[in-house]
XYZ file of C-alpha atoms in Angstrom:
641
model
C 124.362 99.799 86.814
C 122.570 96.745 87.726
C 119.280 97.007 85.915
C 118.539 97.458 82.102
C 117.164 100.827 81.433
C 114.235 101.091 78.585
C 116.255 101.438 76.045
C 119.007 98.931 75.730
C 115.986 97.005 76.563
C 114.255 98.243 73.502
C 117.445 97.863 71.505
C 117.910 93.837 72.145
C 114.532 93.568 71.835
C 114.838 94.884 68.284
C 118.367 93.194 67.723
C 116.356 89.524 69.055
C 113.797 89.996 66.340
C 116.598 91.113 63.790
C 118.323 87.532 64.847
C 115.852 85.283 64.940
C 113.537 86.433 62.066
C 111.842 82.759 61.111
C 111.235 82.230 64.897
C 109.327 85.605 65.280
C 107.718 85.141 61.901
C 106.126 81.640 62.911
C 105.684 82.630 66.538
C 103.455 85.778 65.479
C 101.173 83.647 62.812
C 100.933 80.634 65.012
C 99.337 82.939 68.167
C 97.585 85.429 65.527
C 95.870 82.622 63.221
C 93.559 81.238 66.361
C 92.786 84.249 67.906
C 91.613 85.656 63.846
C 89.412 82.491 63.383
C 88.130 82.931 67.277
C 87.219 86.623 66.663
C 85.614 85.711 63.093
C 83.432 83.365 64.611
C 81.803 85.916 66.965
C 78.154 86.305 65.892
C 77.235 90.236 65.448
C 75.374 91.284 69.008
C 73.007 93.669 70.169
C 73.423 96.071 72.692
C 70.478 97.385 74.182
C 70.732 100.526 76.870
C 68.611 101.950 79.457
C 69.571 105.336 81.658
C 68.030 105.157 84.794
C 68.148 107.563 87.749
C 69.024 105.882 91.664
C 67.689 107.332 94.451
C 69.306 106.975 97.811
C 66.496 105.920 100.320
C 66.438 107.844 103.161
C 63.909 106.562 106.406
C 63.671 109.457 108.502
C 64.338 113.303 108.859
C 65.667 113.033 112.083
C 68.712 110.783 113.533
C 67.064 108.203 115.316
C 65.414 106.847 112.466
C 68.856 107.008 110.027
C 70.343 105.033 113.409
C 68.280 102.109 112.792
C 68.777 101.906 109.251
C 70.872 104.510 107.043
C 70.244 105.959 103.917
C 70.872 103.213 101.002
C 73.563 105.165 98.966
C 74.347 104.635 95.131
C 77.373 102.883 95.703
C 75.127 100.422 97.908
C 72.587 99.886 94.706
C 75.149 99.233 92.366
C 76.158 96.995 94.475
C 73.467 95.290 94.571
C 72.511 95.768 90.491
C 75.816 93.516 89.986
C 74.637 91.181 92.766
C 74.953 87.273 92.175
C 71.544 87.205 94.057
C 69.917 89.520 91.978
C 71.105 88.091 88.473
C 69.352 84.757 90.329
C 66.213 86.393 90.647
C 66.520 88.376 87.717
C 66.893 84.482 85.757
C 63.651 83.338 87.807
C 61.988 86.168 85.757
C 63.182 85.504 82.032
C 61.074 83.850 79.878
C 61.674 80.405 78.580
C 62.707 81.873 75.147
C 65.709 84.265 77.155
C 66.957 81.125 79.224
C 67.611 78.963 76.333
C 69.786 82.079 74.819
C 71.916 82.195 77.603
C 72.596 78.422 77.366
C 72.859 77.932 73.981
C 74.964 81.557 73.542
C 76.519 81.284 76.708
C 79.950 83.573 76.493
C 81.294 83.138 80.145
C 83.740 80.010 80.897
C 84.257 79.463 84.435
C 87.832 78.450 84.881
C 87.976 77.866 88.171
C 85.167 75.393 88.249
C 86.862 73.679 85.170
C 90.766 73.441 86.888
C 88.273 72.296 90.650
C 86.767 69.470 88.244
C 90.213 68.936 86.538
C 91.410 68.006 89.900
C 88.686 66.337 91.930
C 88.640 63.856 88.343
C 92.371 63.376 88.938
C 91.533 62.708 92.566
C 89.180 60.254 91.434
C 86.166 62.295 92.925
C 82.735 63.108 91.287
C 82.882 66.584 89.261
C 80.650 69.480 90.730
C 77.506 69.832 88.705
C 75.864 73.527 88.555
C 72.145 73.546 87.999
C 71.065 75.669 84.577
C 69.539 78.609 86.662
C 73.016 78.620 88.511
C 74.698 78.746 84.825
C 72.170 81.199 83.423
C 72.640 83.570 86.433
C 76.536 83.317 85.917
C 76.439 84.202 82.340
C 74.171 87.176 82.998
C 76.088 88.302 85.431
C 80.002 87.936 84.363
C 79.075 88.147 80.661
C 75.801 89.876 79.681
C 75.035 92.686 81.789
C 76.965 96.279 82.155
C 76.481 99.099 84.369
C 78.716 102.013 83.835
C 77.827 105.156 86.783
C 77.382 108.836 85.011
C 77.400 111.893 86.719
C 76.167 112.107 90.195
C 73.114 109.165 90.329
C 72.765 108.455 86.448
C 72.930 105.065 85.859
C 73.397 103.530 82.287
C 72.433 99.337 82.175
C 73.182 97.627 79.068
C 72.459 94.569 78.122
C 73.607 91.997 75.149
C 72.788 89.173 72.608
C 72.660 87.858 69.546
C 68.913 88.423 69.454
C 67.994 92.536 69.653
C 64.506 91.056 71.197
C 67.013 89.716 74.186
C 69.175 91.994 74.706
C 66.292 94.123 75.474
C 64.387 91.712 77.779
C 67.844 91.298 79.855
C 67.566 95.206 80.475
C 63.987 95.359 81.503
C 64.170 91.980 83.559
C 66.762 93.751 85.697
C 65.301 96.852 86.402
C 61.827 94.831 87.149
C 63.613 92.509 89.413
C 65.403 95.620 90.629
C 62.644 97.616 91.709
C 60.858 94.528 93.349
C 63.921 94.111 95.384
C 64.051 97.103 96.332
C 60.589 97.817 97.206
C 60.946 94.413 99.211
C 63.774 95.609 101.261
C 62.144 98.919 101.876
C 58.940 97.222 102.983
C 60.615 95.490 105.210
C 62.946 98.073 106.941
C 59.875 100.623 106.972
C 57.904 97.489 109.148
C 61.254 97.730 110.919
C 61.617 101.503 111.827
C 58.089 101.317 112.648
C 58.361 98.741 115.079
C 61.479 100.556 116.792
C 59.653 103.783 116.915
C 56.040 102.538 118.282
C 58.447 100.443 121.181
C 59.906 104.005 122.054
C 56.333 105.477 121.634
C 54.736 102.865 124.368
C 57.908 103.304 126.503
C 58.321 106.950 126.366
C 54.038 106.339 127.606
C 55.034 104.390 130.745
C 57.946 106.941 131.791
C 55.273 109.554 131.497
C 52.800 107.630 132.831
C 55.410 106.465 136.020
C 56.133 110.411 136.306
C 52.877 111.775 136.460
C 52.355 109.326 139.253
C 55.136 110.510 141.267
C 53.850 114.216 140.914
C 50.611 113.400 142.039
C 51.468 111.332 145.033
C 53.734 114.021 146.270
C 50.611 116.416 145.752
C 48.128 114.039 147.697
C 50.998 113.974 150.190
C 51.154 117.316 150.400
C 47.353 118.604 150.764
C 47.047 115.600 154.000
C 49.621 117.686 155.749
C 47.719 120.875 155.191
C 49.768 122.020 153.039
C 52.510 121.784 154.970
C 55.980 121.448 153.175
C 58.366 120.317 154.402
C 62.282 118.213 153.620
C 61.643 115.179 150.875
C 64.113 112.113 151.526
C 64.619 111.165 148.043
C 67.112 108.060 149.039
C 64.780 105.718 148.281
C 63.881 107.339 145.001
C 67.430 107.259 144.074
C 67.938 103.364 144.985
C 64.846 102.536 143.224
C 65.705 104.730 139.855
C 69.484 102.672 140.241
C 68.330 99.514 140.415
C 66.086 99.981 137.741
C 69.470 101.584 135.775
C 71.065 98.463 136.250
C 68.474 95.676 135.537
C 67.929 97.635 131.896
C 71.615 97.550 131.645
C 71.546 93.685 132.138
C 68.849 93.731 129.676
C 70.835 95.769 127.058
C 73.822 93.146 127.789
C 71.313 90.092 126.928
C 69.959 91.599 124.075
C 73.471 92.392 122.397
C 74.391 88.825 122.575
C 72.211 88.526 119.548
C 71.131 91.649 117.895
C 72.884 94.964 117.124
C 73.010 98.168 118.519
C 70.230 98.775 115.800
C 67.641 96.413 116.618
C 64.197 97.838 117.717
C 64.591 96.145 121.238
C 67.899 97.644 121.690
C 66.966 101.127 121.023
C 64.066 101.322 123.197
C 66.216 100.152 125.813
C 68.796 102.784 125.105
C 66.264 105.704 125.385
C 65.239 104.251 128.763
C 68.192 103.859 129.962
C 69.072 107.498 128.789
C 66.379 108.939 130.659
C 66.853 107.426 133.846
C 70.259 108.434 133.875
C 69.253 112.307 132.896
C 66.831 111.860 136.121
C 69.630 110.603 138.489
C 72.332 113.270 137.456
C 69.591 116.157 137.572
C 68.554 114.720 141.441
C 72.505 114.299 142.484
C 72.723 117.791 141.453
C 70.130 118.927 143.538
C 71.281 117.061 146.594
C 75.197 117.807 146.472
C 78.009 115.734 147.222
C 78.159 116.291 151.131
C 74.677 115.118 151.941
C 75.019 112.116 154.080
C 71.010 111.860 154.144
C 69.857 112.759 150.483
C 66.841 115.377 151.004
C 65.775 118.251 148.707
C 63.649 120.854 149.916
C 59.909 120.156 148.940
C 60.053 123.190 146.395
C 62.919 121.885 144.644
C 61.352 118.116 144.646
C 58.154 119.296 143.027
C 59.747 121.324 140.444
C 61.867 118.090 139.711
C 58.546 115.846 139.282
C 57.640 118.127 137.065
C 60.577 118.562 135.122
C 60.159 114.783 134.698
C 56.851 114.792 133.363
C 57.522 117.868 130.884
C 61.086 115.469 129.989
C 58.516 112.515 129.084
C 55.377 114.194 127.438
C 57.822 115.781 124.802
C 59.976 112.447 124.331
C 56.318 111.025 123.567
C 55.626 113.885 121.463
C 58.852 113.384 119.476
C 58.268 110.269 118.876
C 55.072 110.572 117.707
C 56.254 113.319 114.964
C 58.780 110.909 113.810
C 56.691 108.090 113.266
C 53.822 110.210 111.622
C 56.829 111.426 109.054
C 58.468 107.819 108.586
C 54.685 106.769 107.587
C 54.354 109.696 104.978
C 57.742 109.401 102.930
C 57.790 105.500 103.467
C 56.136 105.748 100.098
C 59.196 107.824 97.895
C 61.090 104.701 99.304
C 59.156 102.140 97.123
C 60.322 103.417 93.574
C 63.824 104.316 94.004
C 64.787 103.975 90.344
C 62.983 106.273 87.868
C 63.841 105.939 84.293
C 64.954 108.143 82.495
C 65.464 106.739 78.993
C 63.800 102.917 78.810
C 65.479 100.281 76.647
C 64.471 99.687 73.070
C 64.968 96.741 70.909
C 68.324 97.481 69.079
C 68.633 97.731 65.502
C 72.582 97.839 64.779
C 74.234 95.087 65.835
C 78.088 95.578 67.224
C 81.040 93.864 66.184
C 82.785 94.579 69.172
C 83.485 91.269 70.417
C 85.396 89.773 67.832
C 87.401 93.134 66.426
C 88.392 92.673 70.332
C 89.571 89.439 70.292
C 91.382 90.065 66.693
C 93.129 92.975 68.123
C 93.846 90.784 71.612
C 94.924 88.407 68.945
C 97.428 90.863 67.680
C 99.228 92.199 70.478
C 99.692 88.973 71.541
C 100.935 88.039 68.064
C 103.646 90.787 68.712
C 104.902 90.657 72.092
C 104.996 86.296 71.582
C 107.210 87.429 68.290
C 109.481 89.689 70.019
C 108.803 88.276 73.675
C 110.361 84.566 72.525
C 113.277 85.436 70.673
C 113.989 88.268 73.532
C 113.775 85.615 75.880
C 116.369 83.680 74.150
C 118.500 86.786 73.861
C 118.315 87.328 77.286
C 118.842 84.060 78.826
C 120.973 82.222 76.502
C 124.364 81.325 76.917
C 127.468 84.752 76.778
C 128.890 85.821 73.425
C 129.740 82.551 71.131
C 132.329 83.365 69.082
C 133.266 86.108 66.639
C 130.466 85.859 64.582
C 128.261 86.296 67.262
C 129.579 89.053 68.631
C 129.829 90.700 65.206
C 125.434 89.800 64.472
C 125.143 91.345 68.404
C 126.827 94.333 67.848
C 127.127 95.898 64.297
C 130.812 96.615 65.527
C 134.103 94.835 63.201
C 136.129 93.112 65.435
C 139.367 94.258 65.686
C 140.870 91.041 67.309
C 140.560 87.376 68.253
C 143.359 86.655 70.880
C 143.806 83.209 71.507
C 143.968 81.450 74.853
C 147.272 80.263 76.028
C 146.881 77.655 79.241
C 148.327 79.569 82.201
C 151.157 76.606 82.822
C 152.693 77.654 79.404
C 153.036 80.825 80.244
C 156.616 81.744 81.879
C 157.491 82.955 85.040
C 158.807 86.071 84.967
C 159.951 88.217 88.275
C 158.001 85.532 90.337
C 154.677 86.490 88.303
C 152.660 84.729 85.031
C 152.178 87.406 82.773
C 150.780 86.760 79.318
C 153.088 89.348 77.315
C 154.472 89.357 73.885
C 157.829 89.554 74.315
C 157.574 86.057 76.000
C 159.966 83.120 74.014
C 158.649 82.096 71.260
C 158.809 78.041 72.280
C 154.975 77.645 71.331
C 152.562 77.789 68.582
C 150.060 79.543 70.699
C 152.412 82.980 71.144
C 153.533 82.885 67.528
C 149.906 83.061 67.236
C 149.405 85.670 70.117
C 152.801 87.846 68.888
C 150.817 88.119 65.550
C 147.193 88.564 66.341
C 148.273 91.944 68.442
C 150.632 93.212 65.254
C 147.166 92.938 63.599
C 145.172 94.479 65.458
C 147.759 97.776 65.796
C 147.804 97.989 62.518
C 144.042 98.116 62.386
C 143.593 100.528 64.811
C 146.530 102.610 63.749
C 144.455 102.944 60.410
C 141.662 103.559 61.919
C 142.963 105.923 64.445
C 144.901 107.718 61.605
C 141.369 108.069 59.318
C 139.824 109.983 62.570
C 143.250 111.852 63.109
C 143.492 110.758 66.594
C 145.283 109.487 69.167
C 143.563 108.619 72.290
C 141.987 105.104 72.767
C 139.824 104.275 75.583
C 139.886 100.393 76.109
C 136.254 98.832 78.627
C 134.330 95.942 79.061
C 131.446 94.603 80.873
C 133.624 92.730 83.464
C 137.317 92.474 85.089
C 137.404 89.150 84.477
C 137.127 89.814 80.107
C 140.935 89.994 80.087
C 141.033 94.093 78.864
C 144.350 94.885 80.863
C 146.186 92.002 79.421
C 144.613 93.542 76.125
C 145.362 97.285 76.754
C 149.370 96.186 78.353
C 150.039 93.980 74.853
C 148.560 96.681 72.071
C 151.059 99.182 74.062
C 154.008 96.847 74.004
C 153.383 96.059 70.319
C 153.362 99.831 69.660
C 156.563 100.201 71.187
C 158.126 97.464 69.285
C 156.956 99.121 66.133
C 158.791 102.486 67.112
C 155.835 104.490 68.219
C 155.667 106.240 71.781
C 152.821 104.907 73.551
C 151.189 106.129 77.161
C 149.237 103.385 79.047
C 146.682 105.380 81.217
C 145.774 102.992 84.209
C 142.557 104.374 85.070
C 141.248 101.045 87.546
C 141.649 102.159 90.931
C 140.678 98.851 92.352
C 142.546 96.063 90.311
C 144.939 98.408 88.315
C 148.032 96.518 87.968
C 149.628 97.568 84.605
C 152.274 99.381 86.233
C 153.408 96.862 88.534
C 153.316 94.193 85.826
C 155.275 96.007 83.166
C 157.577 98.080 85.923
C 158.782 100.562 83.754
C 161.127 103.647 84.364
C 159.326 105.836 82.869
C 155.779 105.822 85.351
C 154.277 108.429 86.645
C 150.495 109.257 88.307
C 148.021 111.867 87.142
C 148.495 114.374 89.290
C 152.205 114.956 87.772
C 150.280 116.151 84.441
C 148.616 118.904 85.927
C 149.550 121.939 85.066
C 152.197 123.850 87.441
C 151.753 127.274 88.887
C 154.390 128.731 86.485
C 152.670 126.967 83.548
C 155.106 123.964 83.370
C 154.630 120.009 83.252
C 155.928 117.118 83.603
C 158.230 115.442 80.687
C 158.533 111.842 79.628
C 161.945 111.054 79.047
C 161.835 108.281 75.892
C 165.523 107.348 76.372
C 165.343 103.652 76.892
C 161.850 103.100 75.826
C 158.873 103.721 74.221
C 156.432 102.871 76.637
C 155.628 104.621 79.804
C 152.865 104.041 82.286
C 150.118 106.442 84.449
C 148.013 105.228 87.097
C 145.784 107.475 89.466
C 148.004 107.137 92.614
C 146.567 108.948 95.505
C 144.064 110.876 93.052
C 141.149 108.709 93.118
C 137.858 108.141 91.304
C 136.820 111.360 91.933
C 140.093 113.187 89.965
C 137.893 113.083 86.780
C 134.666 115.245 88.028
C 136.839 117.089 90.880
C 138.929 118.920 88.220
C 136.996 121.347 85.619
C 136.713 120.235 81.566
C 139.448 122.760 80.967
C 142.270 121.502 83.091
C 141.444 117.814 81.661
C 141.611 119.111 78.554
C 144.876 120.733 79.295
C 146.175 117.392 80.494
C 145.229 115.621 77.620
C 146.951 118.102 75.366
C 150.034 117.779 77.308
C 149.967 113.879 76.719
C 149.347 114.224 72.910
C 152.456 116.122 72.678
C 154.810 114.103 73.880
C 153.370 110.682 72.244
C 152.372 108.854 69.457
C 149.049 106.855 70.840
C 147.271 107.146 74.424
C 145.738 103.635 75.335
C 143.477 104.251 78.505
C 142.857 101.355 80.677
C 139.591 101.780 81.729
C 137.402 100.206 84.824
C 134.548 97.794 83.993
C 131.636 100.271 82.532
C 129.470 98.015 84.817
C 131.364 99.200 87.672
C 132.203 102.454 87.490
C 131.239 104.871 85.156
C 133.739 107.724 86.218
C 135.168 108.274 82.597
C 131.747 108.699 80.892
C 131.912 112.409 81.458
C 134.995 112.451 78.875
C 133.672 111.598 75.368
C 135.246 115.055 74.224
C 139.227 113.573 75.314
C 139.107 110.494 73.587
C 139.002 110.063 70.136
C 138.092 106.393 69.874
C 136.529 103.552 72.137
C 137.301 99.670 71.963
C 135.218 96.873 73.737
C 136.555 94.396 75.387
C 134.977 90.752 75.549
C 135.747 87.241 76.370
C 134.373 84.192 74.371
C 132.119 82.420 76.180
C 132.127 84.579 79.651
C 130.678 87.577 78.735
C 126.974 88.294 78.534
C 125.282 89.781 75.458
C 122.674 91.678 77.873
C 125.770 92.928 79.684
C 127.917 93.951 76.350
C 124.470 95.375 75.205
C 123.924 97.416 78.079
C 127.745 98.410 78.183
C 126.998 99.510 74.150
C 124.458 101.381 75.051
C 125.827 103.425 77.631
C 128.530 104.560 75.449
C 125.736 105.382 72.424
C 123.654 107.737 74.580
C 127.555 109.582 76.025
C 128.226 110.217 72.672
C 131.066 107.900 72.584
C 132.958 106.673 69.406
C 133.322 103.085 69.400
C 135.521 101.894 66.777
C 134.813 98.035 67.288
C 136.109 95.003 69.479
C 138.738 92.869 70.711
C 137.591 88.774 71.463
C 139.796 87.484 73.900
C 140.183 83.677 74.395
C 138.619 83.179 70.725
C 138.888 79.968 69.083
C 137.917 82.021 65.302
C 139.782 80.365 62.674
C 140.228 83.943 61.016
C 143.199 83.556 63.528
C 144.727 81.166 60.857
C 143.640 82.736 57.934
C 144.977 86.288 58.699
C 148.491 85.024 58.744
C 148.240 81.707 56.432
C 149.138 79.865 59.723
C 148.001 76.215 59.205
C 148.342 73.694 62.486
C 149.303 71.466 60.567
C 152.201 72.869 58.600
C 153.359 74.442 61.856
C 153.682 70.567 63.088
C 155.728 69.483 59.912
């Protein structure tokens, strides 16, 4: 109950304009006027379009060449399409007659370089200048060019002006300077795949080249023994191969303190490493783990050798194949944008611009028309008098109580009640006596036009006085000779009961019906007034109990009395009687002058609307209205004579 839903929002939006009609009147031409003038002074442009098909560049089949550098995707050449270094070299390009139509049409303002300047000239500083190619380049960029993705790699690139002849340069400068660029950076990462492949190549040569050494030294070896085989220590073999493992390791570590895992260098030491670490697990394997002497038989050592050298020759081989196949697409890589429909010099120019800022005009017309005098709806000062509350609402009011100061009011039983039976030794509850006489007779027409009898008293607050409304409506009743019920229905600050302390008081739960169909009678002996409070039914006795035993209750009620007045908790508190609109035959707001909120008695309005609530007005408590006076023909001033 805390927030404003949409439409009590929507509602004081409405009532705001309703209330302030000159303000929203002014407020709307004042924003609309500049932004219809702006918009009007627009120049017509020219749109000119190209459709153009990306191509993601792809550098190799295999993945050692998509390692080094991977495929350029579409994302990535949009990316670089709305580039601030490719609308600079895209400016470079323009002829003179294109440059002096982005400075002399420029569209795009660069506020943050204006509020920088702002404050470096407060500062006392020198402004920062931009250089024309800078500006040019900027405009292009943030208010000339547009690139809107179709379906899958379709590309659309449109580009505008006041001049049709421009607007259709701007298109082809870009994809010119585009396909430059990108031939450029495809150049230049083919040189680079190249490079990383033909290091591999001449590395992959000298671990062949180291292999087929071995082999042959163990064959030499062999034929000087006469063929003799015999053990192989391979310890040494295995120290050598590890130190080498290490020192390329050191050598990756140096190399990745300035390039990336990518870089040609790095690779080639990768795949070295790689292989002398294949060689080392495939000899462990062969030795075992409980060899305190590494040997292989001489069998198993040639068969490794030659393992090694098959390893190598179709590394090599690989190698080769990859760089053969970089080489022959490297050339699909050069034109990655094909065409598809070129630009042509438009003939219809657009009026886009300035219908757009007429119709940003417009809604800003509107919501600064409704926005302002919402804003002083919503944040002004609670309900000023009655006439206020009557503009706010729709509602008549009913009643303007006036405030009596709390030390005039007698002490009765040890507590300061404001009641109508008090003495008469004041003005103010002559006053007070007569407003509430009023108002019963208001509502007794009122009630008598709807043919009911049930009145459910709320307000937005417990501090709006509605007890002390509800307690002196009742007593006035009485006084007039009609039964009246006071239905205390404020669990938390409910003190009508104790306040009045009537015989006749009962609690809800003695209404309900018995099992042998009886109830509970009010005795009107002595009075006409009698009190209910919930007792120890709580909140919950409402929704607990099913529509036809409240029903039932009621009915019991309206027999035995002339008016029901239920006392109700704050609606923006508890909301437990809102499931009742069937029971109660009218509703009255209560609110206090200059303490309640109009969002508040809005929102409380509101809530009642949309439960299907009657409300048959309000009651202004602590009013000041001088329809006090004129209701009775009370003057001050006579009173004083």
């Amino acid at each position: 109950m805390n927030t404003l839903d949409a439409k009590t929002l929507f509602f004081l939006a409405l009532l705001s304009v309703r209330k302030h009609k000159l303000l929203a009147f002014v407020t709307f031409f004042v924003l609309f006027i500049p932004f219809v003038v702006a918009g009007l002074s627009k120049k017509p442009i020219y749109v000119a379009k190209a459709t153009v098909y990306l191509k993601p560049n792809n550098y190799s089949t295999s993945a050692i060449g998509n390692r080094v550098h991977p495929p350029r995707s579409f994302g990535i050449q949009i990316a670089i399409l709305k580039s601030q270094y490719l609308a600079q070299k895209v400016v470079q390009a323009l002829p003179d007659s294109t440059l002096r139509d982005l400075e002399s049409d420029s569209q795009y303002t660069n506020y943050q370089m204006k509020i920088t300047n702002m404050i470096r000239k407060m500062m006392g500083k020198e402004p920062i200048v931009i250089n024309p190619m800078q500006k040019a380049a900027m405009e292009l960029r943030n208010a000339r060019m547009d690139f809107k993705g179709g379906a899958g790699s379709i590309l659309r690139i449109e580009g505008e002006s006041g001049n049709p002849k421009v607007a259709r340069d701007l298109v082809n400068a870009y994809i010119d300077t585009f396909k430059d660029i990108s031939s450029h950076f495809a150049l230049e990462q083919q040189a680079d795949l190249d490079k990383s492949l033909s290091l591999q190549i001449m590395n992959a040569q000298s671990l062949l080249k180291k292999s087929e050494e071995e082999l042959l030294t163990f064959e030499n070896s062999v034929r000087s023994k006469g063929g003799k085989k015999g053990p192989v220590d391979v310890s040494d073999y295995l120290s050598q191969e590890s130190g080498l493992l290490n020192s390329l390791r050191m050598k990756r570590s140096q190399l990745l303190l300035s390039e990336t895992e990518s870089h040609p260098d790095v690779v080639a030491v990768n795949q070295e490493i790689s292989g002398i670490k294949k060689e080392i697990s495939k000899l462990r394997s062969m030795v075992g783990p409980s060899s305190s002497a590494p040997s292989v038989s001489s069998a198993a050592w040639e068969t490794f050798l030659e393992s090694n050298v098959k390893m190598n020759r179709d590394l090599r081989a690989e190698l080769e194949e990859e760089r053969s196949s970089v080489r022959i697409i490297s050339d699909s890589n050069l034109e990655n944008m094909i065409i598809i429909d070129p630009p042509t010099i438009p003939m219809t120019p657009l009026m886009t611009k300035g219908f757009r800022v007429i119709i940003l005009g417009f809604i800003a017309a509107i919501g600064g028309s409704v926005g302002l005098p919402f804003l002083l709806m919503f944040f002004r000062k609670p309900i000023q008098g009655e006439d206020n509350l009557k503009i706010l609402t729709g509602y008549q009011n009913l009643a303007n109580i006036p405030r009596i100061q709390r030390r005039h009011i007698p002490e009765i039983n040890g507590k300061k009640v404001l009641r109508i039976d008090h003495p008469f030794d004041r003005e103010e509850f002559w006053v007070f006596q007569k407003e509430f006489e009023s108002f019963f007779l208001r509502v007794k027409r009122l009630l008598k036009m709807n043919k009911g009898q049930v009145l459910l008293f709320t307000s937005c607050a417990p501090e709006d006085g509605k007890s002390l409304t509800v307690m002196n409506l009742a007593m006035t009743m009485a006084a007039m000779g009609h039964r009246a019920i006071i239905l205390d229905t404020d669990t938390v600050r409910g003190r009508v009961q104790e306040n009045l302390g009537l015989p006749n008081s009962f609690t809800v739960e003695d209404f309900l019906p018995r099992n042998d169909g009886s109830y509970s009678r009010i005795v009107w002996d002595n009075t006409n007034l009698a009190t209910i409070s919930m007792g120890n039914a709580g909140p919950g006795f409402w929704k607990k109990n099913p529509e036809a035993v409240i029903s039932k209750w009621f009915e019991m009620l309206r027999f035995q009395c002339d008016y029901i007045l239920i006392d109700a908790p704050p609606l923006m508190a508890s909301t437990d009687l809102l499931s009742l609109p069937a029971m109660i035959d009218g509703v009255i707001i209560v609110v206090r002058d200059k303490v309640t909120a109009e969002k508040d008695l809005l929102k409380v309005e509101s809530l009642l609307r949309d439960h299907q609530f009657e409300v048959m007005g309000t009651v202004l408590n602590y009013s000041k209205s001088t329809h006090i006076q004129y209701y009775y023909g009370y003057e001050e001033t006579s009173r004083k004579k």
